[in-house]
mmCIF file of C-alpha atoms and ligand atoms in Angstrom:
data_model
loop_
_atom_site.group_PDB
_atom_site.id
_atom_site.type_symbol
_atom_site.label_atom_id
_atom_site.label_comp_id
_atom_site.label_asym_id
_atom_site.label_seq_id
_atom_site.Cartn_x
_atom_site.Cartn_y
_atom_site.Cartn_z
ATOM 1 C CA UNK A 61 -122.779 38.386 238.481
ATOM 2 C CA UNK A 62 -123.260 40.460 241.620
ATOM 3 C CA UNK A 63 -125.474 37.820 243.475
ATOM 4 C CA UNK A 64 -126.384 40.247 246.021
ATOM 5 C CA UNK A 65 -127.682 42.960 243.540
ATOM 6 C CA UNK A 66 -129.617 40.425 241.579
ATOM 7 C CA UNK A 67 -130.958 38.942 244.250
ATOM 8 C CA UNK A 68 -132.357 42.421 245.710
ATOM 9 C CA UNK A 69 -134.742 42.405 242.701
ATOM 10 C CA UNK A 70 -135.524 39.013 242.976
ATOM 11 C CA UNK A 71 -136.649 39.047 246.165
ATOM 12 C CA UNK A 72 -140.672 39.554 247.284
ATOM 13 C CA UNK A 73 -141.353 38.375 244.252
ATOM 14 C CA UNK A 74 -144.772 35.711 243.725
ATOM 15 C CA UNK A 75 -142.597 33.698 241.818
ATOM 16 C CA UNK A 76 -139.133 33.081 240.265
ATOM 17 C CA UNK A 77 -140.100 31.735 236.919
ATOM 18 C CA UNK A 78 -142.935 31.731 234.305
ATOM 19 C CA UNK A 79 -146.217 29.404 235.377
ATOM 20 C CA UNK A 80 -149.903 29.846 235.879
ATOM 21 C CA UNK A 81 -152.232 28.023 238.251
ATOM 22 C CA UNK A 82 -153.614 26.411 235.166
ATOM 23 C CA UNK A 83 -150.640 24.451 234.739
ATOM 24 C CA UNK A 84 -150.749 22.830 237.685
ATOM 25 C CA UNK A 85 -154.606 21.826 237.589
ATOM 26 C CA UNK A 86 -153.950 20.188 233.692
ATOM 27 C CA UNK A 87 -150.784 18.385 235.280
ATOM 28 C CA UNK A 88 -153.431 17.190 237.875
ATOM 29 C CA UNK A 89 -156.108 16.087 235.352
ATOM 30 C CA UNK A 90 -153.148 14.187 233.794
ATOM 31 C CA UNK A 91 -151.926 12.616 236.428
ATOM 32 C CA UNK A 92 -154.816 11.423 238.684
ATOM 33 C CA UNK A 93 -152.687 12.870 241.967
ATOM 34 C CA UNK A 94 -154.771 11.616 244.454
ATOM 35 C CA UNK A 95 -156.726 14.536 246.977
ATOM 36 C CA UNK A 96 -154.949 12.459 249.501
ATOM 37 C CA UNK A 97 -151.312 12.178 247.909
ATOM 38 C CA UNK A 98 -148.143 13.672 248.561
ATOM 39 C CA UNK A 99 -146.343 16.271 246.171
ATOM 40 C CA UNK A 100 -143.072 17.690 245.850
ATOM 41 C CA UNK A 101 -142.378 21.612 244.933
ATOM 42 C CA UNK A 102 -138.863 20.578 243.747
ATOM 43 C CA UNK A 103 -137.136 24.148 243.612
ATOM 44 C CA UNK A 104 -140.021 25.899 244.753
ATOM 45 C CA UNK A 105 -138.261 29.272 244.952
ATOM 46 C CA UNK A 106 -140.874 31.825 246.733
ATOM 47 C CA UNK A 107 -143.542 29.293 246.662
ATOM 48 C CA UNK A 108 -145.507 30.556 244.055
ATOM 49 C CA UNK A 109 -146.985 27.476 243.201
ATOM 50 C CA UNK A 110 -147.693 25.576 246.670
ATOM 51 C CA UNK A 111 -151.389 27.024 246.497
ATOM 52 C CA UNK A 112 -152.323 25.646 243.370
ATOM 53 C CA UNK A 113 -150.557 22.700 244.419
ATOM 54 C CA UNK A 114 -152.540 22.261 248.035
ATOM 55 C CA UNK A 115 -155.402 22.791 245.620
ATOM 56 C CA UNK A 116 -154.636 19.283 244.270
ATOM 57 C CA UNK A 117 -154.093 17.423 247.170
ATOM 58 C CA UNK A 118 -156.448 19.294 250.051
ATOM 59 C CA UNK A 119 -156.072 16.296 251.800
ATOM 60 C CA UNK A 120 -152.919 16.005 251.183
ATOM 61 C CA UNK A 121 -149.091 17.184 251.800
ATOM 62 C CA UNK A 122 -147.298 19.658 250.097
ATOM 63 C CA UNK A 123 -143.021 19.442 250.040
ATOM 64 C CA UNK A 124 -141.257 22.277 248.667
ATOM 65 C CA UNK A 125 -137.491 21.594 248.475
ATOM 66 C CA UNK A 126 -135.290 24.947 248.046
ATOM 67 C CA UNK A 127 -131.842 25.773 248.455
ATOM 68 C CA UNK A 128 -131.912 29.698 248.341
ATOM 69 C CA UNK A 129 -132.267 31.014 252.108
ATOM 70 C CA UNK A 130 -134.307 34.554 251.601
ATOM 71 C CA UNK A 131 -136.345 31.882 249.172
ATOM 72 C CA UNK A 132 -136.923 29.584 251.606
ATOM 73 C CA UNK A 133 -138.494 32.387 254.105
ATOM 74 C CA UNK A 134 -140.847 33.564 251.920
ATOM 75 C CA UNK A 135 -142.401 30.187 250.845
ATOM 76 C CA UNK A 136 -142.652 29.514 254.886
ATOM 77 C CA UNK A 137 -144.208 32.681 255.520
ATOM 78 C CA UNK A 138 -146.652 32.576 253.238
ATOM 79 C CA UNK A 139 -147.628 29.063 254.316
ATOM 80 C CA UNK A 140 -146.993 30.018 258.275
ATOM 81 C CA UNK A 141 -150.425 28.774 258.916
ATOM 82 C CA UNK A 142 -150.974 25.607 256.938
ATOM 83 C CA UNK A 143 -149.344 22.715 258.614
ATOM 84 C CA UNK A 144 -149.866 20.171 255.307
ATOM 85 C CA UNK A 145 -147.591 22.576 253.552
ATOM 86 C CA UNK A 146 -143.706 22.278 254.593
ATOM 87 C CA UNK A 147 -140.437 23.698 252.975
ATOM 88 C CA UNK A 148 -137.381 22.261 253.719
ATOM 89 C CA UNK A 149 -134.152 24.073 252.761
ATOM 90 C CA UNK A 150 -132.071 21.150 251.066
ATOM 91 C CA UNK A 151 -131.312 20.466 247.549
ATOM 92 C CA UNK A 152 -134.267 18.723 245.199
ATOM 93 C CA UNK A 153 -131.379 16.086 244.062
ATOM 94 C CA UNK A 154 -132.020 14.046 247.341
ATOM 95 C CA UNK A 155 -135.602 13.499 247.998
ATOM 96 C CA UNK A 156 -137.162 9.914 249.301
ATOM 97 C CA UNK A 157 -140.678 11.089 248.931
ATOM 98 C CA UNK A 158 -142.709 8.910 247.789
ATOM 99 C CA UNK A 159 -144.323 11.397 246.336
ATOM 100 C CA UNK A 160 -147.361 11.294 243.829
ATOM 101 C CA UNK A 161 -146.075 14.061 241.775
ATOM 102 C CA UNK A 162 -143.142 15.455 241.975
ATOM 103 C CA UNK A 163 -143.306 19.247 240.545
ATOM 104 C CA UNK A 164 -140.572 21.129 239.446
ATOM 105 C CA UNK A 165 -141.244 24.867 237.301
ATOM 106 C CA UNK A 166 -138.284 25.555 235.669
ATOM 107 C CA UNK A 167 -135.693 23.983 237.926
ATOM 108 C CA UNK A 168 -134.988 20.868 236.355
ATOM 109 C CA UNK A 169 -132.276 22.145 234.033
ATOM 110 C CA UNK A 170 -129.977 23.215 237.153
ATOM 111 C CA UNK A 171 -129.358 19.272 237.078
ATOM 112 C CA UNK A 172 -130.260 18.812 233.528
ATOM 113 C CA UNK A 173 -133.601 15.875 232.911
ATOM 114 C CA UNK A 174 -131.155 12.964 233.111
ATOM 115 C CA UNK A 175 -129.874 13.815 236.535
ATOM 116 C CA UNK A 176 -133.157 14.636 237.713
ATOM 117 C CA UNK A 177 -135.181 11.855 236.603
ATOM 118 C CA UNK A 178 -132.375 9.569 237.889
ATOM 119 C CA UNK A 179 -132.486 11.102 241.116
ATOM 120 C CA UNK A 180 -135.945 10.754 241.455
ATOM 121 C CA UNK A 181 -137.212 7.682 240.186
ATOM 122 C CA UNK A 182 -136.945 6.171 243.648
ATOM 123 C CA UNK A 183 -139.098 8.647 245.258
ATOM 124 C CA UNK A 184 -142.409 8.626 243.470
ATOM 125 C CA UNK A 185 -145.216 6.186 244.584
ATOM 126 C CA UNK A 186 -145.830 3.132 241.753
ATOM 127 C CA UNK A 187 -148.074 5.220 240.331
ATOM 128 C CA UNK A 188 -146.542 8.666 240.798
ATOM 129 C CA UNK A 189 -145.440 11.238 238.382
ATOM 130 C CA UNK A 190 -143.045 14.028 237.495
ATOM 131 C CA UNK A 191 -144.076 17.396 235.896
ATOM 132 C CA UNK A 192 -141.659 19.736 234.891
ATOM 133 C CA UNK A 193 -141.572 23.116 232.661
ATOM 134 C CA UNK A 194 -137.933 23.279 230.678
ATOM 135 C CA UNK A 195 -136.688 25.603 228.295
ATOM 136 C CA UNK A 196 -136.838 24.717 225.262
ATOM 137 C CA UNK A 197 -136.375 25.905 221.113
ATOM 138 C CA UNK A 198 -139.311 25.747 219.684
ATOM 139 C CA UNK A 199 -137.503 25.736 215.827
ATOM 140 C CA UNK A 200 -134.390 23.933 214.318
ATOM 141 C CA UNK A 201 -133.446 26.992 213.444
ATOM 142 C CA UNK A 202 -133.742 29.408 215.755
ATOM 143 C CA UNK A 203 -132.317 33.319 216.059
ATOM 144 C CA UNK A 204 -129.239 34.570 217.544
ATOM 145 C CA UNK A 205 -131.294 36.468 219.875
ATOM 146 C CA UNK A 206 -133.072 33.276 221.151
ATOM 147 C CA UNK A 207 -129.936 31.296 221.305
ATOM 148 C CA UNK A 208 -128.705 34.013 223.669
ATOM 149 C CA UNK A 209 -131.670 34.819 225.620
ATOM 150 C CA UNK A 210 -130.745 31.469 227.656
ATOM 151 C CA UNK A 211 -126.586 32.757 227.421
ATOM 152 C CA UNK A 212 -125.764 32.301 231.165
ATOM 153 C CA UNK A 213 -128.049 29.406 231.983
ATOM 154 C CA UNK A 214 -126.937 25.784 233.452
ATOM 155 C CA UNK A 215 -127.162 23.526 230.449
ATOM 156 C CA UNK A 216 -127.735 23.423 226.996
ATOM 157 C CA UNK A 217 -131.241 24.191 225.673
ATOM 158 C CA UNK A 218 -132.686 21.785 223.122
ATOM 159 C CA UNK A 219 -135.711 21.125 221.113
ATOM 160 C CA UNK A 220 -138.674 19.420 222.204
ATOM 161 C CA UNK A 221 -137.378 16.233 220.666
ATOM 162 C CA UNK A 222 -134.300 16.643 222.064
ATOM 163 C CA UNK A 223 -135.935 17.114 225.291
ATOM 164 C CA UNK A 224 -138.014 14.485 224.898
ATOM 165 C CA UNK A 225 -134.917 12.022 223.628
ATOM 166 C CA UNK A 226 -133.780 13.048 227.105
ATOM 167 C CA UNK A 227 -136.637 11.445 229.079
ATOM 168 C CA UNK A 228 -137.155 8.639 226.923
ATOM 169 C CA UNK A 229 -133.222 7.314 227.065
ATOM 170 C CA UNK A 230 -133.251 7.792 231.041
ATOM 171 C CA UNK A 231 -136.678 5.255 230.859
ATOM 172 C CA UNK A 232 -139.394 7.451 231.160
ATOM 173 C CA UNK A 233 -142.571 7.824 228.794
ATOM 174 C CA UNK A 234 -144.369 11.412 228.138
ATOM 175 C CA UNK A 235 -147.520 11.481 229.322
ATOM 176 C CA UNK A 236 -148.304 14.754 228.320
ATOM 177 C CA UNK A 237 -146.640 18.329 227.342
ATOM 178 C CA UNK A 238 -147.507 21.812 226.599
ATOM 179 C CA UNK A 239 -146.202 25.431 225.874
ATOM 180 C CA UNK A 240 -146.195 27.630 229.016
ATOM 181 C CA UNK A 241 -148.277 30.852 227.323
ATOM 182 C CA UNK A 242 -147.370 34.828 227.521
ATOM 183 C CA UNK A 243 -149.659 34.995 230.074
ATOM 184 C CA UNK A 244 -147.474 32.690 232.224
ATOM 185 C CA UNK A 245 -144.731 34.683 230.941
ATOM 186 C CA UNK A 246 -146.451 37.581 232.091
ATOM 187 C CA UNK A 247 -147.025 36.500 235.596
ATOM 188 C CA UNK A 248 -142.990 36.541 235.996
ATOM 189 C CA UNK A 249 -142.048 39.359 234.633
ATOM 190 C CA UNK A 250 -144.936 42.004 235.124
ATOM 191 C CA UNK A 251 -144.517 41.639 239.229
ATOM 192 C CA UNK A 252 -140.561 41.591 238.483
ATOM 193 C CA UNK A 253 -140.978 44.971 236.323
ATOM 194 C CA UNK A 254 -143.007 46.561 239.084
ATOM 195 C CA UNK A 255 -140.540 45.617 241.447
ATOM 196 C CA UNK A 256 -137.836 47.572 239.149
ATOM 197 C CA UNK A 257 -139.813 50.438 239.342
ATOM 198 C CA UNK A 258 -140.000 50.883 242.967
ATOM 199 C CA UNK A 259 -136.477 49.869 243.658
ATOM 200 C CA UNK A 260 -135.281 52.501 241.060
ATOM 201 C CA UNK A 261 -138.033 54.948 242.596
ATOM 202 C CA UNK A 262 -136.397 54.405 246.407
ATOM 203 C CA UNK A 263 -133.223 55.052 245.117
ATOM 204 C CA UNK A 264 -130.349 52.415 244.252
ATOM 205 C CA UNK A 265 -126.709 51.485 244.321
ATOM 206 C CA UNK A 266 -125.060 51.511 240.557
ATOM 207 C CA UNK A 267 -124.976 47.562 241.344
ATOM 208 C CA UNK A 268 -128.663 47.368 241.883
ATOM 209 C CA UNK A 269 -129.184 49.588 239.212
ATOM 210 C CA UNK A 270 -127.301 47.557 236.820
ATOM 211 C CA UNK A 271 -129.366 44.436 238.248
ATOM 212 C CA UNK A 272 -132.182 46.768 237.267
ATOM 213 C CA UNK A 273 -131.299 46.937 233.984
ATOM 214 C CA UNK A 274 -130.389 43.474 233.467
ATOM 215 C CA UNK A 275 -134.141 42.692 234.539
ATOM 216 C CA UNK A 276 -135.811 44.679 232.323
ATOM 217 C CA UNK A 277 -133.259 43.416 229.384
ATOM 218 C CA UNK A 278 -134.169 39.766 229.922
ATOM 219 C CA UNK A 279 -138.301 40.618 230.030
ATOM 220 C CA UNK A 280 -137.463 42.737 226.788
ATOM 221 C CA UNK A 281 -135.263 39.962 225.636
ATOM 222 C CA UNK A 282 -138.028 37.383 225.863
ATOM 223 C CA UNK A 283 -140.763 39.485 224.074
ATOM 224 C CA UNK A 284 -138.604 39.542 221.290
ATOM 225 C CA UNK A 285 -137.590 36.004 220.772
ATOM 226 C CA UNK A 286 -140.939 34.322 222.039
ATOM 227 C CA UNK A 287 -141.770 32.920 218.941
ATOM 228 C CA UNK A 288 -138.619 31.057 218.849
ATOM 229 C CA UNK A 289 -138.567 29.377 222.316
ATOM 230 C CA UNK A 290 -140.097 29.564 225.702
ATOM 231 C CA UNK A 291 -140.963 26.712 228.013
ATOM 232 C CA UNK A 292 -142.302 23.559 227.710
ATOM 233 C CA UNK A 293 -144.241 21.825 230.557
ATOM 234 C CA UNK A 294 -143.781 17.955 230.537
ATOM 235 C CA UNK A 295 -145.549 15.279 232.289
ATOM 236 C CA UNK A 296 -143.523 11.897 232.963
ATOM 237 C CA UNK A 297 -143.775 8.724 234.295
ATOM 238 C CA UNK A 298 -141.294 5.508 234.290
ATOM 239 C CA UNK A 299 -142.045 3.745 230.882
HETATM 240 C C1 LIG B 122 -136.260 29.640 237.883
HETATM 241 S S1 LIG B 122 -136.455 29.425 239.613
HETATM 242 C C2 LIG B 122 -138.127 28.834 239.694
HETATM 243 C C3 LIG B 122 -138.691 28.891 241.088
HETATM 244 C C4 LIG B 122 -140.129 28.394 241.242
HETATM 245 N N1 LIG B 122 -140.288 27.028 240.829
HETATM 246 C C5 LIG B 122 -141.073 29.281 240.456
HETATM 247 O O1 LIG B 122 -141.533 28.885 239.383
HETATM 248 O O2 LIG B 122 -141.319 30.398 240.930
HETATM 249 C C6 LIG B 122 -135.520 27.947 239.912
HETATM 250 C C7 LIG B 122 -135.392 27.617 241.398
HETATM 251 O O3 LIG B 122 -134.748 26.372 241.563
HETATM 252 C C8 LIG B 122 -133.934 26.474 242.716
HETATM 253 N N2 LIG B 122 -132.924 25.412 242.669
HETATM 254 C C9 LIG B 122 -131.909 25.252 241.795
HETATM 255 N N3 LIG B 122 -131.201 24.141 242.080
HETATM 256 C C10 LIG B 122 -131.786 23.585 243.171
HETATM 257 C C11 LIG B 122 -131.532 22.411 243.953
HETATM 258 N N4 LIG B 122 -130.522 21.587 243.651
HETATM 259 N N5 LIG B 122 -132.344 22.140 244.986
HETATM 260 C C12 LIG B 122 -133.392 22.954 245.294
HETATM 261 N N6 LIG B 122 -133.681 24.079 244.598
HETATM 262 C C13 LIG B 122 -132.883 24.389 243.559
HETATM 263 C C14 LIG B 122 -133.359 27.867 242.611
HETATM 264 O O4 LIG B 122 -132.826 28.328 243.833
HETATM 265 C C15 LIG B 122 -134.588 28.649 242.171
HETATM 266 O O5 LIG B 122 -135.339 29.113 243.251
#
């Protein structure tokens, strides 16, 4: 992987994964954050979801923990003027919180949901929760082409029940889950796509190019092999 080629199309991007704004406010209705609390963006990536999270808590504080630099810098400019949002460039393994919700859209599996819920049982409030979206098969049987749409990623991707055997043998109870939709898929890709375009349009090195084409592959890729998995979006608590 040419890291700097990939990331010069995944960069000025809203977001770095698949997610809507509507995720965040069920995860709210499910988890009683308080308007006061505190929340966690753990792997926040551009910050795409700080503003739904502020939304939550607007009197509140919003965390986002993110390791990528240019990543970092874009979630802190785009929050420049809101001093209840802050983003700290560390790694989401070693929070102390407490936080009322810790979010995390799709980041989990760079530790896998063992590691993470370990790491972060400590940091939630008595009453706080963890919400994360995970990849995930949505058949016992699924294609080739599904199996290697995720070829490359930290991991192993499971089921739903495998994910949920996951949470439930590192002592933590579901409180609720659903299926990130197309249109979340959508609001990764189609910005990502458009980003393609003008990149190509300006003129690129063959190792942006090929970056290029990798893009457009995986958002191909996933149209294909959406019926057969996708994300799921979790919401835990300590049982
Ligand atoms: C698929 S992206 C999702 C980004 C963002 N949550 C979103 O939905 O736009 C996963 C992010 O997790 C970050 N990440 C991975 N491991 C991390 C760690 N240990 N600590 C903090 N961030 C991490 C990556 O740098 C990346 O930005």
């Amino acid at each position: 992987m040419d890291w700097d080629a990939f990331f010069t199309v995944h960069r000025d991007l809203p977001r770095e994964g698949p997610g809507l704004a509507d995720d965040i406010a069920w995860t709210g209705r499910l988890s009683a954050t308080p308007r006061d609390g505190h929340v966690c963006d753990a792997g926040c990536g551009p910050g795409g979801d700080l503003a739904a999270l502020r939304q939550l808590v607007p009197e509140g504080l919003v965390d986002g923990f993110e390791t990528v630099a240019h990543f970092v810098e874009a979630a802190t400019v785009r929050f420049a003027d809101d001093p209840s949002v802050r983003i700290i460039r560390a790694s989401m393994e070693n929070l102390t919180g407490p936080y009322d919700l810790i979010w995390s859209a799709g980041a989990v599996y760079f530790l896998g949901v063992t590691r993470a819920l370990e790491a972060w049982r400590s940091a939630l409030t008595e009453t706080g929760v963890v919400a994360f979206s995970h990849p995930c098969l949505f058949t016992d049987a699924p294609s080739e082409a599904a199996l290697a749409f995720w070829e490359g990623e930290p991991g192993s991707i499971g089921t739903d029940a495998t994910t949920r055997a996951e949470i439930a043998s590192a002592g933590w109870q579901v409180l609720g889950s659903r299926q990130l939709t197309h249109e979340a898929w959508s609001a990764y890709y189609d910005p990502m796509l458009e980003r393609c375009e003008m990149l190509e349009a300006a003129g690129t090195s063959a190792s942006v190019a090929a970056a290029i084409a990798a893009a457009r592959k995986e958002a191909s890729d996933w149209r294909a092999v959406s019926g057969d998995t996708g994300y799921m979006l979790y919401v835990v608590r300590p049982a």
